[in-house]
Structure formats: C-alpha cells, structure tokens
Amino acid sequence: MESGSFWIVTLLLIAATIFLFFYIWRSLHRARVIEDTPTAKIRSAHQGYVELEGEGELIATLPITAPLSHYQCLWYRFVVERKETRYSSKGNQTHWRKVHDGSCEEPFLLRDETGDCLVDPEGAEVTPTSKDVWYGHSEWPEPGSAPAGGGTQLLGLGKYRYTEERLMPGPVYALGQFKTFNSTGSVRDRTGELLREWKRDQAALLARFDSNNDGEIDVDEWNRARDAAGKEALREQVSRQAEPPTNMLIKTGDRRQPFLVSAFPQTNLASRYRNRARFSLAGTFVALAVLLWMLSVRWV
C-alpha cells in the first residue's frame, strides 16, 4: 500500500474506533437512565426529569399526517433521495442524493389512567413504530404507493427512493422534562400584551382613549388605557381559572438527561441500547485488529 493511502486508512480506522467508543458510552448511558428512572403517573409526576408510559393519541384539533405515505400518526421523519449516476473513464458511479427531508415537531397526547400530557417531540430521540422504504418515478410519491404491509421494498424500480419513519397511536414510552403550565398566566404579562395589541391599531386606540380629540394619547389617557387593559386581563384570568393546567414533556437541555420517545416498552428499549453497545464493541475490536495488523505489516 502506498504511503499516502496507508495513512488515510490508518486515520479512518482511528476515527472509527473513537466514534465507536463514544457510541458504546452513549448507548450504555441511555440504557442505564431508562433502567434507573422510576415510572411516574402523570397526575402525581414531579416537575423535572421523569419517565412516563401510556397511550399515545392524536390531538383532535391537530391531526398529523405523514407527508409521503399520508398515514395519520403521532410523529414522522422522512427522506426523499434521487438516484444520480456519474460517468467517467473509470466507470459509472451511482449514488443517492437527498432532495427533501424533514420531521414532525407538532405535539401529541400521552394519556395514562391518571391524566394526560402533551409531548413536544422537538429534539427527541424517537424510536418509531415502523420504517418504510420504497421507490418511485416522481419527486413525491403517488398516494397509496407506500408498501401496504410496511417495511422495505427490496426490488425497487424508480429514480426516487422514499424513506419514512412513523410513531403510530398506541403504547408510548417517554423520558423527558415534565412541566406544568397554568392557563391563567400573569395578569401583568397579559396587560402588557393587550397594550401592545392596542398600540398596533392606532385608530382604534385613539377612538377609545383620546378624550380631548387632539389626535394623540397623553399621559393621563395612557394611564386610563393601562387601567382598562389591567381590568380586561383580570377578567380573562378569572374566566380561565376553571381551566385545568397543561402538562408537557419537553427536551431537558442537559446531555446527561436524554429526551427519549419510543413505541416500545422500557425493557425492550433498554435492551436495544445494550445490543447497540455490544455490536459497537465488536466493531471496535475489528477496527483495532485491522489497525494493529496494518501497523505491524508496515513497520515489521
């Protein structure tokens, strides 16, 4: 092997080994967090990092539809790729180039026997119910072209490849930051919001509070506007006191506390992460063995 190629391969093997060590630690850490965090009930869950299990449901006013398969789901992630061929004197090289991708950031409902909670999947590591791969001839797949039974279309014909993962309604395991928001909010904050809204419509503001008709809002008139906004904000708060607080599960922002959402129960999910660590460890041994063999051949 030429000297330049030897060092390129050596550096790639070293980088692969470092990556695999990191991936082993990451997978084992997630497995330990899942196993060590007790499962809470939504009604009695404390504010902070919690583990929840329940039924994932769509919000009636916020239906979520996967863009490729057009199936209703709780969450999706998709990629559209186009096959491209490069022609050269060394032969033809075919590869897939990504042309579209995206994921769902809309919340869904997680419900157990004690209450319900909104799950905001932004930033979550999602283990989906299904992953479909199929092929077609248009940039966006034709309706009904997704595999009927799900899975991968092995004999794919077409210039485009579609990949879609979905979390479907049903049992859901989630681990993240639990927060409860009161619907009433602060009277002071709402007063400020109302004043800003009124200032955007100067004509209506003048018509309501310009008592001396000079075309301007003076200090006394602004104080009356502030009092009126405060009274309206207070009336809104009183009318909302009967509304229940909103529970949400969101990303923590702490790398030591992963935000996980899964279609599989916690024992299954922890086992998946431990298996990933085992496979990564095997890959590490292979990379190290090849690296040591190359160095021994090079220098012996």
Coordinates of N, CA and C in Angstrom, one line a residue, residues 105-275:
E105 N -42.8 18.3 14.3 CA -42.5 19.0 15.5 C -43.8 19.3 16.2
E106 N -44.9 18.8 15.8 CA -46.2 19.0 16.4 C -46.4 18.1 17.6
P107 N -47.0 18.6 18.7 CA -47.2 17.7 19.9 C -48.3 16.7 19.7
F108 N -48.2 15.6 20.5 CA -49.3 14.7 20.6 C -49.6 14.4 22.0
L109 N -50.7 13.7 22.3 CA -51.2 13.5 23.6 C -50.7 12.1 24.2
L110 N -50.2 12.1 25.4 CA -49.8 10.9 26.1 C -50.8 10.8 27.3
R111 N -51.5 9.7 27.4 CA -52.5 9.5 28.4 C -52.3 8.2 29.2
D112 N -52.4 8.3 30.5 CA -52.4 7.1 31.3 C -53.7 7.2 32.2
E113 N -53.9 6.3 33.1 CA -55.1 6.2 33.8 C -55.3 7.4 34.8
T114 N -54.3 8.2 35.0 CA -54.5 9.3 36.0 C -54.6 10.7 35.3
G115 N -54.2 10.8 34.0 CA -54.3 12.1 33.4 C -53.6 12.1 32.0
D116 N -53.4 13.3 31.5 CA -52.8 13.3 30.1 C -51.7 14.4 30.1
C117 N -50.9 14.3 29.1 CA -49.7 15.2 29.0 C -49.4 15.4 27.5
L118 N -49.1 16.6 27.1 CA -48.6 16.9 25.7 C -47.2 16.6 25.6
V119 N -46.8 15.8 24.6 CA -45.4 15.5 24.3 C -44.9 16.3 23.1
D120 N -44.0 17.2 23.3 CA -43.4 18.0 22.2 C -42.2 17.3 21.7
P121 N -42.2 16.7 20.5 CA -41.1 15.8 20.1 C -39.9 16.6 19.6
E122 N -39.9 17.9 19.6 CA -38.7 18.6 19.1 C -37.5 18.3 19.9
G123 N -36.5 17.8 19.2 CA -35.2 17.4 19.9 C -35.2 16.1 20.5
A124 N -36.3 15.3 20.4 CA -36.4 14.0 21.0 C -35.7 12.9 20.1
E125 N -35.2 11.9 20.7 CA -34.6 10.7 20.1 C -35.8 9.7 20.0
V126 N -36.4 9.6 18.8 CA -37.6 8.8 18.7 C -37.3 7.4 18.1
T127 N -37.8 6.4 18.8 CA -37.8 5.0 18.3 C -39.2 4.7 17.7
P128 N -39.3 4.7 16.4 CA -40.7 4.7 15.8 C -41.3 3.3 15.8
T129 N -42.6 3.3 15.5 CA -43.3 2.1 15.3 C -42.9 1.3 14.0
S130 N -42.7 2.1 12.9 CA -42.4 1.5 11.7 C -41.5 2.4 10.8
K131 N -40.8 1.7 9.9 CA -39.9 2.4 9.0 C -40.2 1.8 7.6
D132 N -40.6 2.6 6.6 CA -40.9 2.1 5.3 C -39.9 2.7 4.3
V133 N -39.5 1.9 3.3 CA -38.6 2.3 2.2 C -39.2 1.8 0.9
W134 N -39.4 2.7 0.0 CA -40.0 2.3 -1.3 C -39.5 3.2 -2.4
Y135 N -39.8 2.9 -3.6 CA -39.2 3.6 -4.8 C -40.3 4.1 -5.7
G136 N -40.0 5.1 -6.5 CA -41.0 5.6 -7.5 C -40.3 6.5 -8.5
H137 N -41.1 7.0 -9.4 CA -40.6 7.8 -10.6 C -40.8 9.3 -10.5
S138 N -41.4 9.7 -9.4 CA -41.7 11.2 -9.2 C -41.0 11.7 -7.9
E139 N -40.8 13.0 -7.8 CA -40.1 13.5 -6.7 C -40.9 13.3 -5.4
W140 N -42.2 13.3 -5.5 CA -43.1 13.0 -4.3 C -43.9 11.8 -4.7
P141 N -44.0 10.8 -3.8 CA -44.6 9.5 -4.1 C -46.1 9.7 -4.4
E142 N -46.6 8.8 -5.3 CA -48.1 8.8 -5.6 C -48.8 8.3 -4.3
P143 N -50.0 8.9 -4.1 CA -50.8 8.4 -2.9 C -51.1 6.9 -3.1
G144 N -50.9 6.2 -2.0 CA -51.2 4.7 -2.0 C -50.0 3.9 -2.4
S145 N -48.9 4.5 -2.7 CA -47.7 3.8 -3.3 C -46.8 3.2 -2.1
A146 N -47.0 3.6 -0.9 CA -46.2 3.0 0.2 C -46.6 1.6 0.4
P147 N -45.6 0.8 0.8 CA -45.8 -0.7 1.0 C -47.0 -0.9 1.9
A148 N -47.9 -1.8 1.5 CA -49.1 -2.0 2.2 C -48.9 -2.6 3.6
G149 N -47.9 -3.5 3.7 CA -47.6 -4.1 5.0 C -46.5 -3.5 5.7
G150 N -46.0 -2.4 5.1 CA -44.8 -1.7 5.7 C -43.5 -2.4 5.4
G151 N -42.4 -1.9 5.8 CA -41.1 -2.5 5.6 C -40.4 -1.9 4.4
T152 N -39.4 -2.6 3.9 CA -38.6 -2.2 2.8 C -38.9 -2.9 1.5
Q153 N -39.1 -2.1 0.5 CA -39.3 -2.7 -0.8 C -38.0 -3.1 -1.5
L154 N -37.8 -4.4 -1.5 CA -36.4 -4.9 -1.8 C -36.1 -4.7 -3.3
L155 N -37.1 -5.0 -4.2 CA -36.9 -4.9 -5.6 C -37.5 -3.5 -6.1
G156 N -36.7 -2.4 -5.8 CA -37.3 -1.1 -6.1 C -36.9 -0.6 -7.4
L157 N -37.9 -0.2 -8.2 CA -37.6 0.4 -9.5 C -38.1 1.8 -9.4
G158 N -37.2 2.7 -9.9 CA -37.6 4.1 -10.0 C -36.4 5.0 -9.7
K159 N -36.5 6.2 -10.1 CA -35.4 7.2 -9.9 C -35.3 7.7 -8.5
Y160 N -36.4 7.6 -7.7 CA -36.5 8.2 -6.4 C -36.7 7.1 -5.3
R161 N -36.1 7.3 -4.2 CA -36.2 6.4 -3.0 C -36.8 7.2 -1.9
Y162 N -37.9 6.7 -1.3 CA -38.6 7.3 -0.2 C -38.4 6.5 1.1
T163 N -38.0 7.2 2.1 CA -37.9 6.6 3.5 C -38.7 7.4 4.5
E164 N -39.5 6.6 5.2 CA -40.4 7.3 6.2 C -40.5 6.5 7.4
E165 N -40.3 7.1 8.6 CA -40.5 6.5 9.9 C -41.7 7.2 10.5
R166 N -42.5 6.3 11.3 CA -43.7 6.8 11.9 C -43.9 6.3 13.3
L167 N -44.3 7.1 14.2 CA -44.8 6.7 15.5 C -46.3 6.7 15.5
M168 N -46.9 5.6 15.6 CA -48.3 5.4 15.4 C -49.1 5.5 16.8
P169 N -50.4 5.9 16.8 CA -51.1 5.9 18.0 C -51.1 4.5 18.7
G170 N -50.9 4.5 20.0 CA -50.8 3.2 20.7 C -49.9 3.4 21.9
P171 N -49.4 2.3 22.5 CA -48.5 2.4 23.6 C -47.2 3.3 23.3
V172 N -46.9 4.2 24.2 CA -45.7 5.1 24.1 C -45.0 5.1 25.4
Y173 N -43.7 5.0 25.3 CA -42.8 5.3 26.4 C -42.1 6.6 26.2
A174 N -41.9 7.4 27.2 CA -41.3 8.7 27.1 C -40.5 9.1 28.3
L175 N -39.4 9.7 28.1 CA -38.5 10.2 29.2 C -38.0 11.6 28.8
G176 N -38.4 12.5 29.7 CA -38.0 13.9 29.4 C -38.3 14.9 30.5
Q177 N -38.3 16.2 30.2 CA -38.6 17.2 31.2 C -40.1 17.5 31.3
F178 N -40.6 17.2 32.5 CA -42.1 17.4 32.8 C -42.3 18.8 33.3
K179 N -43.2 19.5 32.7 CA -43.5 20.9 33.2 C -45.0 21.1 33.1
T180 N -45.6 21.8 34.1 CA -47.0 22.1 34.1 C -47.2 23.6 34.0
F181 N -48.0 24.0 33.0 CA -48.3 25.4 32.7 C -49.7 25.7 33.1
N182 N -49.9 26.8 33.9 CA -51.2 27.2 34.3 C -51.8 28.0 33.1
S183 N -53.1 27.8 32.8 CA -53.7 28.5 31.7 C -54.0 30.0 32.1
T184 N -54.0 30.3 33.4 CA -54.3 31.7 33.7 C -53.2 32.7 33.4
G185 N -51.9 32.3 33.7 CA -50.8 33.2 33.4 C -50.8 34.3 34.4
S186 N -50.0 35.3 34.0 CA -49.8 36.5 34.9 C -50.7 37.7 34.3
V187 N -51.4 38.3 35.3 CA -52.2 39.5 34.9 C -51.3 40.6 34.3
R188 N -50.2 40.8 34.9 CA -49.2 41.8 34.5 C -48.8 41.5 33.0
D189 N -48.4 40.3 32.8 CA -47.9 40.0 31.4 C -49.0 40.1 30.4
R190 N -50.2 39.7 30.8 CA -51.4 39.8 29.8 C -51.7 41.3 29.6
T191 N -51.6 42.1 30.6 CA -51.8 43.6 30.5 C -50.9 44.2 29.5
G192 N -49.6 43.8 29.5 CA -48.6 44.3 28.6 C -49.0 43.8 27.2
E193 N -49.4 42.5 27.0 CA -49.8 42.0 25.7 C -50.9 42.8 25.1
L194 N -51.9 43.1 25.9 CA -53.1 43.8 25.4 C -52.7 45.2 25.0
L195 N -51.9 45.9 25.8 CA -51.4 47.2 25.4 C -50.6 47.2 24.1
R196 N -49.8 46.2 23.9 CA -49.1 46.1 22.6 C -50.0 45.9 21.5
E197 N -51.0 45.0 21.7 CA -52.0 44.8 20.6 C -52.8 46.1 20.3
W198 N -53.2 46.8 21.3 CA -53.9 48.1 21.1 C -53.1 49.1 20.3
K199 N -51.8 49.2 20.7 CA -50.9 50.2 20.0 C -50.7 49.9 18.6
R200 N -50.9 48.6 18.2 CA -50.7 48.3 16.7 C -51.9 48.9 15.9
D201 N -53.0 49.1 16.5 CA -54.2 49.7 15.8 C -54.4 51.1 16.4
Q202 N -53.6 52.1 15.9 CA -53.7 53.4 16.4 C -55.0 54.1 16.3
A203 N -55.7 53.8 15.2 CA -57.0 54.5 15.0 C -58.0 54.0 16.1
A204 N -58.0 52.7 16.4 CA -58.9 52.2 17.4 C -58.5 52.7 18.8
L205 N -57.2 52.8 19.0 CA -56.7 53.3 20.3 C -57.1 54.8 20.6
L206 N -57.0 55.6 19.5 CA -57.4 57.0 19.6 C -58.9 57.1 19.8
A207 N -59.7 56.3 19.1 CA -61.1 56.4 19.2 C -61.6 56.0 20.6
R208 N -60.8 55.2 21.2 CA -61.3 54.7 22.6 C -60.8 55.5 23.7
F209 N -59.6 56.1 23.6 CA -59.0 56.8 24.8 C -58.6 58.2 24.5
D210 N -58.6 58.8 23.3 CA -58.3 60.2 23.1 C -59.5 61.0 23.4
S211 N -59.6 61.3 24.7 CA -60.8 62.0 25.2 C -60.9 63.5 24.8
N212 N -59.7 64.1 24.6 CA -59.7 65.6 24.2 C -59.6 65.8 22.7
N213 N -59.6 64.7 22.0 CA -59.6 64.7 20.5 C -58.5 65.5 19.9
D214 N -57.3 65.4 20.4 CA -56.2 66.1 19.9 C -55.3 65.3 19.0
G215 N -55.7 64.0 18.7 CA -55.0 63.1 17.8 C -53.8 62.4 18.5
E216 N -53.6 62.6 19.8 CA -52.5 62.0 20.5 C -53.0 61.4 21.8
I217 N -52.2 60.4 22.3 CA -52.5 59.8 23.6 C -51.5 60.5 24.6
D218 N -52.1 61.3 25.5 CA -51.2 61.9 26.5 C -51.1 61.0 27.7
V219 N -50.4 61.4 28.8 CA -50.0 60.6 29.9 C -51.3 60.1 30.6
D220 N -52.3 61.0 30.8 CA -53.5 60.7 31.5 C -54.3 59.6 30.7
E221 N -54.4 59.8 29.4 CA -55.1 58.9 28.5 C -54.4 57.6 28.5
W222 N -53.1 57.5 28.5 CA -52.4 56.3 28.5 C -52.6 55.5 29.8
N223 N -52.6 56.3 30.9 CA -52.9 55.6 32.2 C -54.3 55.0 32.2
R224 N -55.3 55.7 31.6 CA -56.6 55.1 31.5 C -56.6 53.8 30.7
A225 N -55.8 53.9 29.6 CA -55.7 52.7 28.7 C -55.0 51.5 29.5
R226 N -54.0 51.9 30.3 CA -53.4 50.8 31.1 C -54.4 50.2 32.1
D227 N -55.2 51.1 32.8 CA -56.1 50.6 33.7 C -57.2 49.7 33.0
A228 N -57.6 50.1 31.8 CA -58.6 49.3 31.1 C -58.0 47.9 30.7
A229 N -56.7 47.9 30.3 CA -56.1 46.7 29.9 C -55.9 45.8 31.1
G230 N -55.6 46.4 32.3 CA -55.5 45.6 33.5 C -56.8 44.9 33.9
K231 N -57.9 45.7 33.8 CA -59.2 45.1 34.2 C -59.6 44.0 33.2
E232 N -59.3 44.2 31.9 CA -59.6 43.1 30.9 C -58.8 41.9 31.2
A233 N -57.5 42.1 31.5 CA -56.6 40.9 31.8 C -57.1 40.2 33.0
L234 N -57.6 40.9 34.0 CA -58.1 40.3 35.2 C -59.3 39.5 35.0
R235 N -60.2 40.1 34.1 CA -61.5 39.3 33.8 C -61.1 38.1 33.0
E236 N -60.1 38.1 32.1 CA -59.7 36.9 31.4 C -59.2 35.9 32.4
Q237 N -58.4 36.3 33.3 CA -57.8 35.3 34.3 C -58.9 34.7 35.1
V238 N -59.9 35.4 35.6 CA -61.0 34.9 36.3 C -61.8 33.9 35.5
S239 N -62.0 34.2 34.2 CA -62.8 33.3 33.4 C -62.0 32.0 33.1
R240 N -60.7 32.0 33.2 CA -59.8 30.9 32.8 C -59.5 30.0 34.1
Q241 N -59.8 30.5 35.3 CA -59.4 29.8 36.5 C -60.0 28.4 36.5
A242 N -61.1 28.1 35.8 CA -61.7 26.8 35.9 C -61.0 25.9 34.9
E243 N -60.2 26.4 34.0 CA -59.5 25.5 33.0 C -58.4 24.7 33.7
P244 N -58.2 23.5 33.4 CA -57.1 22.7 34.1 C -55.8 23.1 33.5
P245 N -54.7 22.9 34.3 CA -53.3 23.2 33.9 C -52.9 22.3 32.8
T246 N -51.9 22.7 32.0 CA -51.5 21.9 30.9 C -50.1 21.2 31.2
N247 N -50.0 19.9 31.1 CA -48.8 19.2 31.4 C -48.1 19.0 30.0
M248 N -46.8 19.2 30.0 CA -46.0 19.0 28.8 C -44.7 18.2 29.1
L249 N -44.3 17.4 28.2 CA -43.0 16.7 28.2 C -42.1 17.3 27.1
I250 N -40.9 17.8 27.5 CA -40.1 18.5 26.5 C -38.6 18.1 26.7
K251 N -37.8 18.6 25.8 CA -36.4 18.4 25.9 C -35.8 19.1 27.1
T252 N -34.8 18.4 27.8 CA -34.3 19.0 29.0 C -33.2 20.0 28.8
G253 N -32.4 19.9 27.7 CA -31.3 20.7 27.5 C -30.0 20.3 28.2
D254 N -30.1 19.1 28.9 CA -29.0 18.5 29.6 C -28.6 17.2 28.9
R255 N -27.4 17.2 28.4 CA -26.9 16.0 27.7 C -27.0 14.7 28.5
R256 N -26.9 14.9 29.8 CA -26.9 13.7 30.7 C -28.3 13.2 30.9
Q257 N -29.3 13.9 30.4 CA -30.7 13.5 30.6 C -31.3 13.5 29.2
P258 N -31.2 12.4 28.5 CA -31.7 12.3 27.1 C -33.2 12.4 27.0
F259 N -33.7 13.0 25.9 CA -35.2 13.1 25.7 C -35.5 11.9 24.7
L260 N -36.2 10.9 25.3 CA -36.5 9.7 24.5 C -38.0 9.5 24.4
V261 N -38.4 9.1 23.2 CA -39.8 8.8 22.9 C -39.8 7.5 22.1
S262 N -40.5 6.5 22.5 CA -40.4 5.1 21.9 C -41.8 4.5 21.8
A263 N -41.9 3.7 20.7 CA -43.1 2.9 20.6 C -43.0 1.6 21.3
F264 N -41.8 1.3 21.9 CA -41.5 0.0 22.6 C -41.4 0.3 24.1
P265 N -41.8 -0.7 24.9 CA -41.7 -0.5 26.4 C -40.3 -0.4 26.8
Q266 N -40.1 0.1 28.1 CA -38.8 0.5 28.5 C -37.8 -0.7 28.6
T267 N -38.3 -1.9 28.9 CA -37.3 -3.1 29.0 C -36.8 -3.4 27.6
N268 N -37.7 -3.3 26.6 CA -37.3 -3.6 25.2 C -36.3 -2.5 24.7
L269 N -36.6 -1.2 25.1 CA -35.8 -0.1 24.6 C -34.4 -0.2 25.2
A270 N -34.3 -0.5 26.6 CA -33.0 -0.6 27.2 C -32.2 -1.8 26.6
S271 N -32.9 -2.9 26.3 CA -32.2 -4.0 25.6 C -31.7 -3.6 24.3
R272 N -32.4 -2.8 23.5 CA -32.0 -2.3 22.2 C -30.7 -1.5 22.3
Y273 N -30.6 -0.6 23.3 CA -29.4 0.2 23.5 C -28.2 -0.7 23.9
R274 N -28.5 -1.7 24.8 CA -27.4 -2.5 25.2 C -26.9 -3.4 24.0
N275 N -27.8 -3.8 23.1 CA -27.3 -4.5 22.0 C -26.5 -3.7 21.0

